Amino acid sequence: MPCSGPHPVEPLAALAGRLRQHACRLTGPRQAILDLLRHQTHPLSNREVLAQLPVGHCNLATIYRAMRLLEGLGIVQRFDFGDGVARFELVREGTRGHHHHLICVRCAQVVELEDCFPPEFEARIAERNGYKQVRHKLEFFGVCPQCQ
Amino acid sequence: MPCSGPHPVEPLAALAGRLRQHACRLTGPRQAILDLLRHQTHPLSNREVLAQLPVGHCNLATIYRAMRLLEGLGIVQRFDFGDGVARFELVREGTRGHHHHLICVRCAQVVELEDCFPPEFEARIAERNGYKQVRHKLEFFGVCPQCQ
DNA sequence: ATCGCTGCAAAAATTTTGCAGGTAA
DNA sequence: TTACCTGCAAAATTTTTGCAGCGAT
């Protein structure tokens, strides 16, 4: 069941337009990566992207470069599950990519979370310490129903 | 100003006792690592630990092995600032190591945070999804007063 | 025709592991 | 003494980079 959730992903053409706005080209490998990400509900590591692409369709180094570019353009978001591997997810319309995950420590099942703590909590931390432009990374870990 | 904060670190002897309880030995390198961590207020990467130890006093591989051991025993806690380098901090008395950080994205200054969002927030997420033993990792990033 | 992009290979960086010898208990 | 531990070196991973050539616009 791809593309579930309340926030739909953009069509490939819209993503291509966003690339061109920044004088970046929509090449074959980038199309393949974006189209793969569009059909995912959870973040994928670069190696997983490589594995799911047709053989010889794209080089791993190209995926790394594409992800860094797309992250900079706000098209994908980087997540860190604490296992030393970066994972990437397409930013969905209506969000700014800000959401969190609940990850099973046994089977690595991932639940996409919509909610977050009240923004006052972050604002208070920022103000108390004189920090500006404060954001956060938050991930939950536990044992999923099947693994209990 | 080492050892600041409301929760004092344990004396080296107490840490040694905790090692022995688990049939682990208090060796020279481990003493050096623990004593160094005792005097830190912020997490240190393994390479930073190596650099701050007297030359030839300890091997980097030994530090990696020691940290993994100490983490398993609950003596140190691992933190992840999202830059691909693990950092470690001694667990202070009275806490179970649970706390968060506010990190400057410009100069990497670190503020230790005492507070956290209300536990009901996490409990609700756990219950909704049928997960058990849910914990979380949370770090804040922003621009510190000096870097603004 | 640019100039960006890709593939390949090599390099860099972090972390893990094998093994022979050393050492705490 | 007997495990456990360490140093060294090599390996395993993840990620980055150089470079020659290809390709989108």
mmCIF file of C-alpha atoms (C1' of nucleotides) in Angstrom:
data_model
loop_
_atom_site.group_PDB
_atom_site.id
_atom_site.type_symbol
_atom_site.label_atom_id
_atom_site.label_comp_id
_atom_site.label_asym_id
_atom_site.label_seq_id
_atom_site.Cartn_x
_atom_site.Cartn_y
_atom_site.Cartn_z
ATOM 1 C CA MET A 1 0.000 0.000 0.000
ATOM 2 C CA PRO A 2 2.231 2.806 -1.197
ATOM 3 C CA CYS A 3 1.639 6.500 -0.742
ATOM 4 C CA SER A 4 -0.600 6.083 2.282
ATOM 5 C CA GLY A 5 -1.004 8.696 4.963
ATOM 6 C CA PRO A 6 -2.738 12.035 5.116
ATOM 7 C CA HIS A 7 -0.060 13.935 3.212
ATOM 8 C CA PRO A 8 0.340 12.889 -0.425
ATOM 9 C CA VAL A 9 3.697 12.956 -2.114
ATOM 10 C CA GLU A 10 4.258 15.239 -5.062
ATOM 11 C CA PRO A 11 4.116 13.898 -8.593
ATOM 12 C CA LEU A 12 7.429 13.364 -10.290
ATOM 13 C CA ALA A 13 6.882 16.350 -12.568
ATOM 14 C CA ALA A 14 6.570 18.713 -9.614
ATOM 15 C CA LEU A 15 9.769 17.351 -8.126
ATOM 16 C CA ALA A 16 11.493 17.839 -11.463
ATOM 17 C CA GLY A 17 10.355 21.444 -11.481
ATOM 18 C CA ARG A 18 11.805 21.986 -8.058
ATOM 19 C CA LEU A 19 15.120 20.669 -9.290
ATOM 20 C CA ARG A 20 15.131 22.962 -12.312
ATOM 21 C CA GLN A 21 14.362 25.963 -10.146
ATOM 22 C CA HIS A 22 17.783 25.437 -8.671
ATOM 23 C CA ALA A 23 19.520 24.854 -11.990
ATOM 24 C CA CYS A 24 19.747 21.170 -11.255
ATOM 25 C CA ARG A 25 18.998 18.544 -13.863
ATOM 26 C CA LEU A 26 16.496 15.754 -13.773
ATOM 27 C CA THR A 27 18.681 12.886 -14.881
ATOM 28 C CA GLY A 28 17.886 9.220 -15.169
ATOM 29 C CA PRO A 29 19.395 8.238 -11.819
ATOM 30 C CA ARG A 30 17.646 11.103 -10.025
ATOM 31 C CA GLN A 31 14.324 10.190 -11.597
ATOM 32 C CA ALA A 32 14.783 6.602 -10.515
ATOM 33 C CA ILE A 33 15.656 7.621 -6.961
ATOM 34 C CA LEU A 34 12.764 10.045 -6.622
ATOM 35 C CA ASP A 35 10.301 7.621 -8.120
ATOM 36 C CA LEU A 36 11.447 4.913 -5.747
ATOM 37 C CA LEU A 37 11.143 7.215 -2.745
ATOM 38 C CA ARG A 38 7.663 8.293 -3.850
ATOM 39 C CA HIS A 39 6.456 4.734 -3.363
ATOM 40 C CA GLN A 40 7.935 4.297 0.094
ATOM 41 C CA THR A 41 6.208 4.851 3.383
ATOM 42 C CA HIS A 42 9.384 4.687 5.451
ATOM 43 C CA PRO A 43 12.904 6.075 5.184
ATOM 44 C CA LEU A 44 15.368 4.156 3.018
ATOM 45 C CA SER A 45 19.121 3.985 3.367
ATOM 46 C CA ASN A 46 21.255 4.695 0.330
ATOM 47 C CA ARG A 47 22.211 1.053 0.129
ATOM 48 C CA GLU A 48 18.558 0.038 0.218
ATOM 49 C CA VAL A 49 17.843 2.474 -2.592
ATOM 50 C CA LEU A 50 20.643 0.925 -4.623
ATOM 51 C CA ALA A 51 19.315 -2.577 -3.956
ATOM 52 C CA GLN A 52 15.769 -1.715 -5.007
ATOM 53 C CA LEU A 53 16.823 -0.028 -8.229
ATOM 54 C CA PRO A 54 17.260 -2.136 -11.382
ATOM 55 C CA VAL A 55 20.781 -3.519 -11.519
ATOM 56 C CA GLY A 56 23.297 -1.156 -13.057
ATOM 57 C CA HIS A 57 20.729 1.603 -13.110
ATOM 58 C CA CYS A 58 22.535 3.836 -10.673
ATOM 59 C CA ASN A 59 25.824 3.990 -8.835
ATOM 60 C CA LEU A 60 26.002 4.130 -5.044
ATOM 61 C CA ALA A 61 28.132 7.276 -5.120
ATOM 62 C CA THR A 62 25.514 8.913 -7.288
ATOM 63 C CA ILE A 63 22.847 8.066 -4.733
ATOM 64 C CA TYR A 64 24.919 9.653 -1.977
ATOM 65 C CA ARG A 65 25.402 12.786 -4.077
ATOM 66 C CA ALA A 66 21.736 12.901 -5.065
ATOM 67 C CA MET A 67 20.549 12.556 -1.473
ATOM 68 C CA ARG A 68 22.791 15.369 -0.286
ATOM 69 C CA LEU A 69 21.517 17.575 -3.093
ATOM 70 C CA LEU A 70 17.866 16.693 -2.487
ATOM 71 C CA GLU A 71 18.263 17.231 1.228
ATOM 72 C CA GLY A 72 19.692 20.685 0.598
ATOM 73 C CA LEU A 73 16.731 21.525 -1.622
ATOM 74 C CA GLY A 74 14.287 20.336 1.035
ATOM 75 C CA ILE A 75 12.982 17.561 -1.205
ATOM 76 C CA VAL A 76 14.078 14.719 1.024
ATOM 77 C CA GLN A 77 14.720 14.604 4.748
ATOM 78 C CA ARG A 78 17.491 12.742 6.504
ATOM 79 C CA PHE A 79 16.739 10.520 9.471
ATOM 80 C CA ASP A 80 19.061 8.863 11.901
ATOM 81 C CA PHE A 81 17.964 5.706 13.694
ATOM 82 C CA GLY A 82 21.190 5.487 15.655
ATOM 83 C CA ASP A 83 22.704 2.560 13.796
ATOM 84 C CA GLY A 84 25.243 4.532 11.841
ATOM 85 C CA VAL A 85 23.268 4.543 8.596
ATOM 86 C CA ALA A 86 21.506 7.605 7.230
ATOM 87 C CA ARG A 87 17.987 7.100 5.925
ATOM 88 C CA PHE A 88 16.007 9.340 3.608
ATOM 89 C CA GLU A 89 12.348 10.024 3.056
ATOM 90 C CA LEU A 90 10.556 12.213 0.544
ATOM 91 C CA VAL A 91 9.070 15.326 2.135
ATOM 92 C CA ARG A 92 5.308 15.158 1.786
ATOM 93 C CA GLU A 93 3.084 18.035 0.748
ATOM 94 C CA GLY A 94 1.575 20.020 3.555
ATOM 95 C CA THR A 95 4.359 19.159 5.952
ATOM 96 C CA ARG A 96 7.819 20.566 6.114
ATOM 97 C CA GLY A 97 9.081 17.061 6.573
ATOM 98 C CA HIS A 98 8.896 17.372 10.304
ATOM 99 C CA HIS A 99 7.786 14.114 11.847
ATOM 100 C CA HIS A 100 9.175 11.279 13.898
ATOM 101 C CA HIS A 101 9.372 7.497 13.961
ATOM 102 C CA LEU A 102 8.736 4.630 16.313
ATOM 103 C CA ILE A 103 11.220 1.869 15.580
ATOM 104 C CA CYS A 104 11.130 -1.711 16.827
ATOM 105 C CA VAL A 105 14.498 -2.595 18.348
ATOM 106 C CA ARG A 106 13.979 -6.259 17.485
ATOM 107 C CA CYS A 107 12.693 -6.321 13.896
ATOM 108 C CA ALA A 108 13.324 -2.709 12.814
ATOM 109 C CA GLN A 109 9.664 -2.211 11.872
ATOM 110 C CA VAL A 110 8.986 1.507 11.493
ATOM 111 C CA VAL A 111 5.870 3.466 12.414
ATOM 112 C CA GLU A 112 5.505 6.980 11.027
ATOM 113 C CA LEU A 113 4.349 9.364 13.737
ATOM 114 C CA GLU A 114 2.337 12.470 13.033
ATOM 115 C CA ASP A 115 2.402 14.070 16.441
ATOM 116 C CA CYS A 116 5.079 15.906 18.373
ATOM 117 C CA PHE A 117 5.425 17.512 21.781
ATOM 118 C CA PRO A 118 3.995 21.030 22.232
ATOM 119 C CA PRO A 119 6.147 23.723 20.599
ATOM 120 C CA GLU A 120 6.251 25.690 23.852
ATOM 121 C CA PHE A 121 8.578 23.066 25.227
ATOM 122 C CA GLU A 122 11.148 23.752 22.532
ATOM 123 C CA ALA A 123 10.581 27.497 22.677
ATOM 124 C CA ARG A 124 11.280 27.523 26.396
ATOM 125 C CA ILE A 125 14.513 25.600 25.965
ATOM 126 C CA ALA A 126 15.602 27.976 23.208
ATOM 127 C CA GLU A 127 14.802 31.077 25.235
ATOM 128 C CA ARG A 128 16.359 29.854 28.453
ATOM 129 C CA ASN A 129 19.658 29.279 26.736
ATOM 130 C CA GLY A 130 19.577 32.188 24.316
ATOM 131 C CA TYR A 131 19.571 29.928 21.266
ATOM 132 C CA LYS A 132 17.854 30.878 18.002
ATOM 133 C CA GLN A 133 16.420 28.792 15.164
ATOM 134 C CA VAL A 134 16.115 25.752 17.368
ATOM 135 C CA ARG A 135 14.948 22.485 15.854
ATOM 136 C CA HIS A 136 15.095 18.954 17.131
ATOM 137 C CA LYS A 137 15.555 15.346 16.212
ATOM 138 C CA LEU A 138 13.349 12.859 18.020
ATOM 139 C CA GLU A 139 12.949 9.141 17.477
ATOM 140 C CA PHE A 140 11.237 6.519 19.607
ATOM 141 C CA PHE A 141 12.426 2.961 20.126
ATOM 142 C CA GLY A 142 10.538 0.020 21.581
ATOM 143 C CA VAL A 143 9.259 -3.485 20.996
ATOM 144 C CA CYS A 144 6.507 -3.822 18.437
ATOM 145 C CA PRO A 145 3.387 -5.972 19.046
ATOM 146 C CA GLN A 146 4.620 -8.845 16.853
ATOM 147 C CA CYS A 147 7.979 -9.043 18.638
ATOM 148 C CA GLN A 148 6.640 -8.973 22.179
ATOM 149 C CA MET B 1 34.887 23.755 36.494
ATOM 150 C CA PRO B 2 34.565 19.988 36.327
ATOM 151 C CA CYS B 3 31.794 17.919 37.836
ATOM 152 C CA SER B 4 29.257 20.702 37.837
ATOM 153 C CA GLY B 5 25.522 20.148 37.725
ATOM 154 C CA PRO B 6 23.015 18.882 40.236
ATOM 155 C CA HIS B 7 23.913 15.232 39.814
ATOM 156 C CA PRO B 8 27.433 14.366 40.966
ATOM 157 C CA VAL B 9 29.430 11.693 39.215
ATOM 158 C CA GLU B 10 30.458 8.630 41.141
ATOM 159 C CA PRO B 11 33.971 8.325 42.539
ATOM 160 C CA LEU B 12 36.320 6.096 40.616
ATOM 161 C CA ALA B 13 36.172 3.458 43.344
ATOM 162 C CA ALA B 14 32.435 3.085 42.965
ATOM 163 C CA LEU B 15 32.784 2.710 39.218
ATOM 164 C CA ALA B 16 35.448 0.075 39.767
ATOM 165 C CA GLY B 17 33.060 -1.797 42.021
ATOM 166 C CA ARG B 18 30.393 -1.768 39.364
ATOM 167 C CA LEU B 19 32.861 -3.276 36.920
ATOM 168 C CA ARG B 20 33.846 -6.038 39.338
ATOM 169 C CA GLN B 21 30.214 -6.906 39.953
ATOM 170 C CA HIS B 22 30.126 -7.998 36.359
ATOM 171 C CA ALA B 23 33.424 -9.871 36.471
ATOM 172 C CA CYS B 24 35.096 -7.095 34.538
ATOM 173 C CA ARG B 25 38.512 -5.770 35.458
ATOM 174 C CA LEU B 26 39.558 -2.271 36.287
ATOM 175 C CA THR B 27 42.578 -1.979 34.041
ATOM 176 C CA GLY B 28 44.828 0.983 33.406
ATOM 177 C CA PRO B 29 43.139 2.046 30.173
ATOM 178 C CA ARG B 30 39.663 1.742 31.696
ATOM 179 C CA GLN B 31 40.708 3.754 34.741
ATOM 180 C CA ALA B 32 42.092 6.430 32.480
ATOM 181 C CA ILE B 33 38.932 6.545 30.368
ATOM 182 C CA LEU B 34 36.605 6.659 33.361
ATOM 183 C CA ASP B 35 38.677 9.281 35.127
ATOM 184 C CA LEU B 36 38.696 11.415 32.012
ATOM 185 C CA LEU B 37 34.935 11.109 31.590
ATOM 186 C CA ARG B 38 34.412 11.985 35.251
ATOM 187 C CA HIS B 39 35.891 15.397 34.596
ATOM 188 C CA GLN B 40 33.775 16.164 31.534
ATOM 189 C CA THR B 41 30.522 18.044 31.430
ATOM 190 C CA HIS B 42 29.711 17.061 27.848
ATOM 191 C CA PRO B 43 29.851 13.890 25.777
ATOM 192 C CA LEU B 44 33.195 12.951 24.252
ATOM 193 C CA SER B 45 33.844 10.985 21.092
ATOM 194 C CA ASN B 46 36.240 8.070 21.239
ATOM 195 C CA ARG B 47 38.772 10.022 19.247
ATOM 196 C CA GLU B 48 38.510 12.932 21.648
ATOM 197 C CA VAL B 49 39.083 10.558 24.535
ATOM 198 C CA LEU B 50 42.185 9.239 22.812
ATOM 199 C CA ALA B 51 43.469 12.759 22.181
ATOM 200 C CA GLN B 52 42.981 13.844 25.788
ATOM 201 C CA LEU B 53 44.708 10.806 27.234
ATOM 202 C CA PRO B 54 48.499 10.851 27.716
ATOM 203 C CA VAL B 55 50.182 9.695 24.523
ATOM 204 C CA GLY B 56 50.497 5.932 24.254
ATOM 205 C CA HIS B 57 48.357 5.498 27.319
ATOM 206 C CA CYS B 58 45.556 3.747 25.508
ATOM 207 C CA ASN B 59 44.751 2.387 22.091
ATOM 208 C CA LEU B 60 41.772 3.612 20.085
ATOM 209 C CA ALA B 61 40.415 0.082 19.641
ATOM 210 C CA THR B 62 40.558 -0.350 23.405
ATOM 211 C CA ILE B 63 38.496 2.799 23.849
ATOM 212 C CA TYR B 64 35.873 1.492 21.440
ATOM 213 C CA ARG B 65 35.744 -1.813 23.309
ATOM 214 C CA ALA B 66 35.633 -0.114 26.693
ATOM 215 C CA MET B 67 32.797 2.186 25.676
ATOM 216 C CA ARG B 68 30.699 -0.655 24.407
ATOM 217 C CA LEU B 69 31.286 -2.539 27.651
ATOM 218 C CA LEU B 70 30.551 0.474 29.838
ATOM 219 C CA GLU B 71 27.440 1.269 27.842
ATOM 220 C CA GLY B 72 26.190 -2.270 28.373
ATOM 221 C CA LEU B 73 26.759 -1.926 32.098
ATOM 222 C CA GLY B 74 24.896 1.365 32.196
ATOM 223 C CA ILE B 75 27.988 3.256 33.284
ATOM 224 C CA VAL B 76 28.183 5.470 30.231
ATOM 225 C CA GLN B 77 25.523 6.594 27.809
ATOM 226 C CA ARG B 78 25.867 6.919 24.076
ATOM 227 C CA PHE B 79 24.715 10.073 22.314
ATOM 228 C CA ASP B 80 24.321 10.803 18.664
ATOM 229 C CA PHE B 81 24.549 14.372 17.416
ATOM 230 C CA GLY B 82 23.837 13.354 13.861
ATOM 231 C CA ASP B 83 27.351 13.833 12.505
ATOM 232 C CA GLY B 84 28.237 10.177 12.294
ATOM 233 C CA VAL B 85 30.342 10.131 15.457
ATOM 234 C CA ALA B 86 29.217 8.476 18.672
ATOM 235 C CA ARG B 87 29.770 10.431 21.878
ATOM 236 C CA PHE B 88 29.817 9.126 25.407
ATOM 237 C CA GLU B 89 29.036 10.597 28.785
ATOM 238 C CA LEU B 90 29.293 9.152 32.268
ATOM 239 C CA VAL B 91 25.886 8.431 33.805
ATOM 240 C CA ARG B 92 25.472 10.646 36.840
ATOM 241 C CA GLU B 93 24.080 9.525 40.165
ATOM 242 C CA GLY B 94 20.384 10.062 40.693
ATOM 243 C CA THR B 95 19.658 9.925 36.984
ATOM 244 C CA ARG B 96 19.418 6.934 34.732
ATOM 245 C CA GLY B 97 21.415 8.840 32.194
ATOM 246 C CA HIS B 98 18.314 10.175 30.576
ATOM 247 C CA HIS B 99 18.820 13.718 29.409
ATOM 248 C CA HIS B 100 19.208 15.696 26.227
ATOM 249 C CA HIS B 101 21.445 18.297 24.623
ATOM 250 C CA LEU B 102 21.183 21.603 22.838
ATOM 251 C CA ILE B 103 23.925 21.820 20.251
ATOM 252 C CA CYS B 104 25.057 24.889 18.343
ATOM 253 C CA VAL B 105 25.113 24.097 14.627
ATOM 254 C CA ARG B 106 27.846 26.697 14.082
ATOM 255 C CA CYS B 107 30.396 26.150 16.868
ATOM 256 C CA ALA B 108 29.227 22.801 18.279
ATOM 257 C CA GLN B 109 28.873 24.236 21.782
ATOM 258 C CA VAL B 110 26.831 21.850 23.914
ATOM 259 C CA VAL B 111 24.270 22.651 26.606
ATOM 260 C CA GLU B 112 23.178 19.850 28.911
ATOM 261 C CA LEU B 113 19.424 19.863 29.339
ATOM 262 C CA GLU B 114 17.685 18.571 32.421
ATOM 263 C CA ASP B 115 14.115 18.694 31.239
ATOM 264 C CA CYS B 116 12.094 16.532 28.895
ATOM 265 C CA PHE B 117 8.585 16.472 27.523
ATOM 266 C CA PRO B 118 5.826 14.981 29.734
ATOM 267 C CA PRO B 119 5.959 11.171 29.904
ATOM 268 C CA GLU B 120 2.297 10.955 28.925
ATOM 269 C CA PHE B 121 3.285 11.958 25.418
ATOM 270 C CA GLU B 122 5.526 8.946 25.060
ATOM 271 C CA ALA B 123 3.068 6.651 26.835
ATOM 272 C CA ARG B 124 0.331 7.642 24.437
ATOM 273 C CA ILE B 125 2.495 6.921 21.412
ATOM 274 C CA ALA B 126 3.467 3.549 22.847
ATOM 275 C CA GLU B 127 -0.117 2.585 23.634
ATOM 276 C CA ARG B 128 -1.549 3.730 20.332
ATOM 277 C CA ASN B 129 0.845 1.532 18.431
ATOM 278 C CA GLY B 130 0.977 -1.401 20.821
ATOM 279 C CA TYR B 131 4.681 -0.948 21.494
ATOM 280 C CA LYS B 132 6.283 -1.828 24.837
ATOM 281 C CA GLN B 133 9.417 -0.564 26.584
ATOM 282 C CA VAL B 134 9.427 2.615 24.572
ATOM 283 C CA ARG B 135 12.311 5.054 25.010
ATOM 284 C CA HIS B 136 13.418 7.963 22.901
ATOM 285 C CA LYS B 137 16.359 9.918 21.653
ATOM 286 C CA LEU B 138 15.964 13.666 21.512
ATOM 287 C CA GLU B 139 18.514 16.345 20.692
ATOM 288 C CA PHE B 140 18.055 20.033 19.946
ATOM 289 C CA PHE B 141 20.018 22.047 17.418
ATOM 290 C CA GLY B 142 20.212 25.818 17.049
ATOM 291 C CA VAL B 143 22.466 28.843 17.003
ATOM 292 C CA CYS B 144 24.063 29.765 20.311
ATOM 293 C CA PRO B 145 24.180 33.352 21.622
ATOM 294 C CA GLN B 146 27.827 33.835 20.666
ATOM 295 C CA CYS B 147 27.299 32.664 17.091
ATOM 296 C CA GLN B 148 24.225 34.737 16.350
ATOM 297 C "C1'" DA C 1 28.114 23.871 -26.547
ATOM 298 C "C1'" DT C 2 28.005 24.405 -21.854
ATOM 299 C "C1'" DC C 3 28.177 22.862 -17.498
ATOM 300 C "C1'" DG C 4 26.332 19.713 -14.580
ATOM 301 C "C1'" DC C 5 26.165 14.844 -13.715
ATOM 302 C "C1'" DT C 6 27.668 9.923 -13.652
ATOM 303 C "C1'" DG C 7 30.451 5.870 -13.107
ATOM 304 C "C1'" DC C 8 34.445 4.007 -11.541
ATOM 305 C "C1'" DA C 9 37.962 3.736 -8.419
ATOM 306 C "C1'" DA C 10 40.378 5.322 -4.724
ATOM 307 C "C1'" DA C 11 40.417 7.638 -0.406
ATOM 308 C "C1'" DA C 12 38.758 8.992 4.068
ATOM 309 C "C1'" DA C 13 36.646 8.162 8.356
ATOM 310 C "C1'" DT C 14 34.457 5.477 11.862
ATOM 311 C "C1'" DT C 15 34.053 1.142 13.972
ATOM 312 C "C1'" DT C 16 34.932 -3.876 14.427
ATOM 313 C "C1'" DT C 17 37.736 -7.967 14.716
ATOM 314 C "C1'" DG C 18 41.751 -11.557 14.974
ATOM 315 C "C1'" DC C 19 45.523 -12.742 17.325
ATOM 316 C "C1'" DA C 20 49.561 -13.024 20.191
ATOM 317 C "C1'" DG C 21 51.065 -11.486 24.346
ATOM 318 C "C1'" DG C 22 50.262 -9.074 28.865
ATOM 319 C "C1'" DT C 23 47.972 -8.490 33.348
ATOM 320 C "C1'" DA C 24 44.369 -8.050 37.008
ATOM 321 C "C1'" DA C 25 42.260 -10.854 40.404
ATOM 322 C "C1'" DT D 1 46.901 -19.484 37.248
ATOM 323 C "C1'" DT D 2 43.335 -18.239 34.391
ATOM 324 C "C1'" DA D 3 40.525 -15.623 32.088
ATOM 325 C "C1'" DC D 4 40.088 -11.257 30.712
ATOM 326 C "C1'" DC D 5 42.224 -7.436 28.478
ATOM 327 C "C1'" DT D 6 45.368 -4.756 25.371
ATOM 328 C "C1'" DG D 7 47.948 -3.295 21.401
ATOM 329 C "C1'" DC D 8 48.684 -3.765 16.784
ATOM 330 C "C1'" DA D 9 47.214 -4.513 12.355
ATOM 331 C "C1'" DA D 10 43.897 -5.627 9.206
ATOM 332 C "C1'" DA D 11 39.189 -5.640 7.852
ATOM 333 C "C1'" DA D 12 34.528 -4.007 7.390
ATOM 334 C "C1'" DT D 13 31.344 -0.116 6.752
ATOM 335 C "C1'" DT D 14 29.684 4.121 5.576
ATOM 336 C "C1'" DT D 15 30.567 8.194 3.134
ATOM 337 C "C1'" DT D 16 33.355 11.378 0.283
ATOM 338 C "C1'" DT D 17 36.186 12.715 -3.572
ATOM 339 C "C1'" DG D 18 38.985 12.970 -8.155
ATOM 340 C "C1'" DC D 19 38.650 12.505 -12.726
ATOM 341 C "C1'" DA D 20 37.516 11.465 -17.382
ATOM 342 C "C1'" DG D 21 33.662 11.186 -20.146
ATOM 343 C "C1'" DC D 22 28.620 11.485 -20.836
ATOM 344 C "C1'" DG D 23 24.340 13.950 -21.211
ATOM 345 C "C1'" DA D 24 20.409 17.325 -20.122
ATOM 346 C "C1'" DT D 25 19.068 21.751 -21.449
#
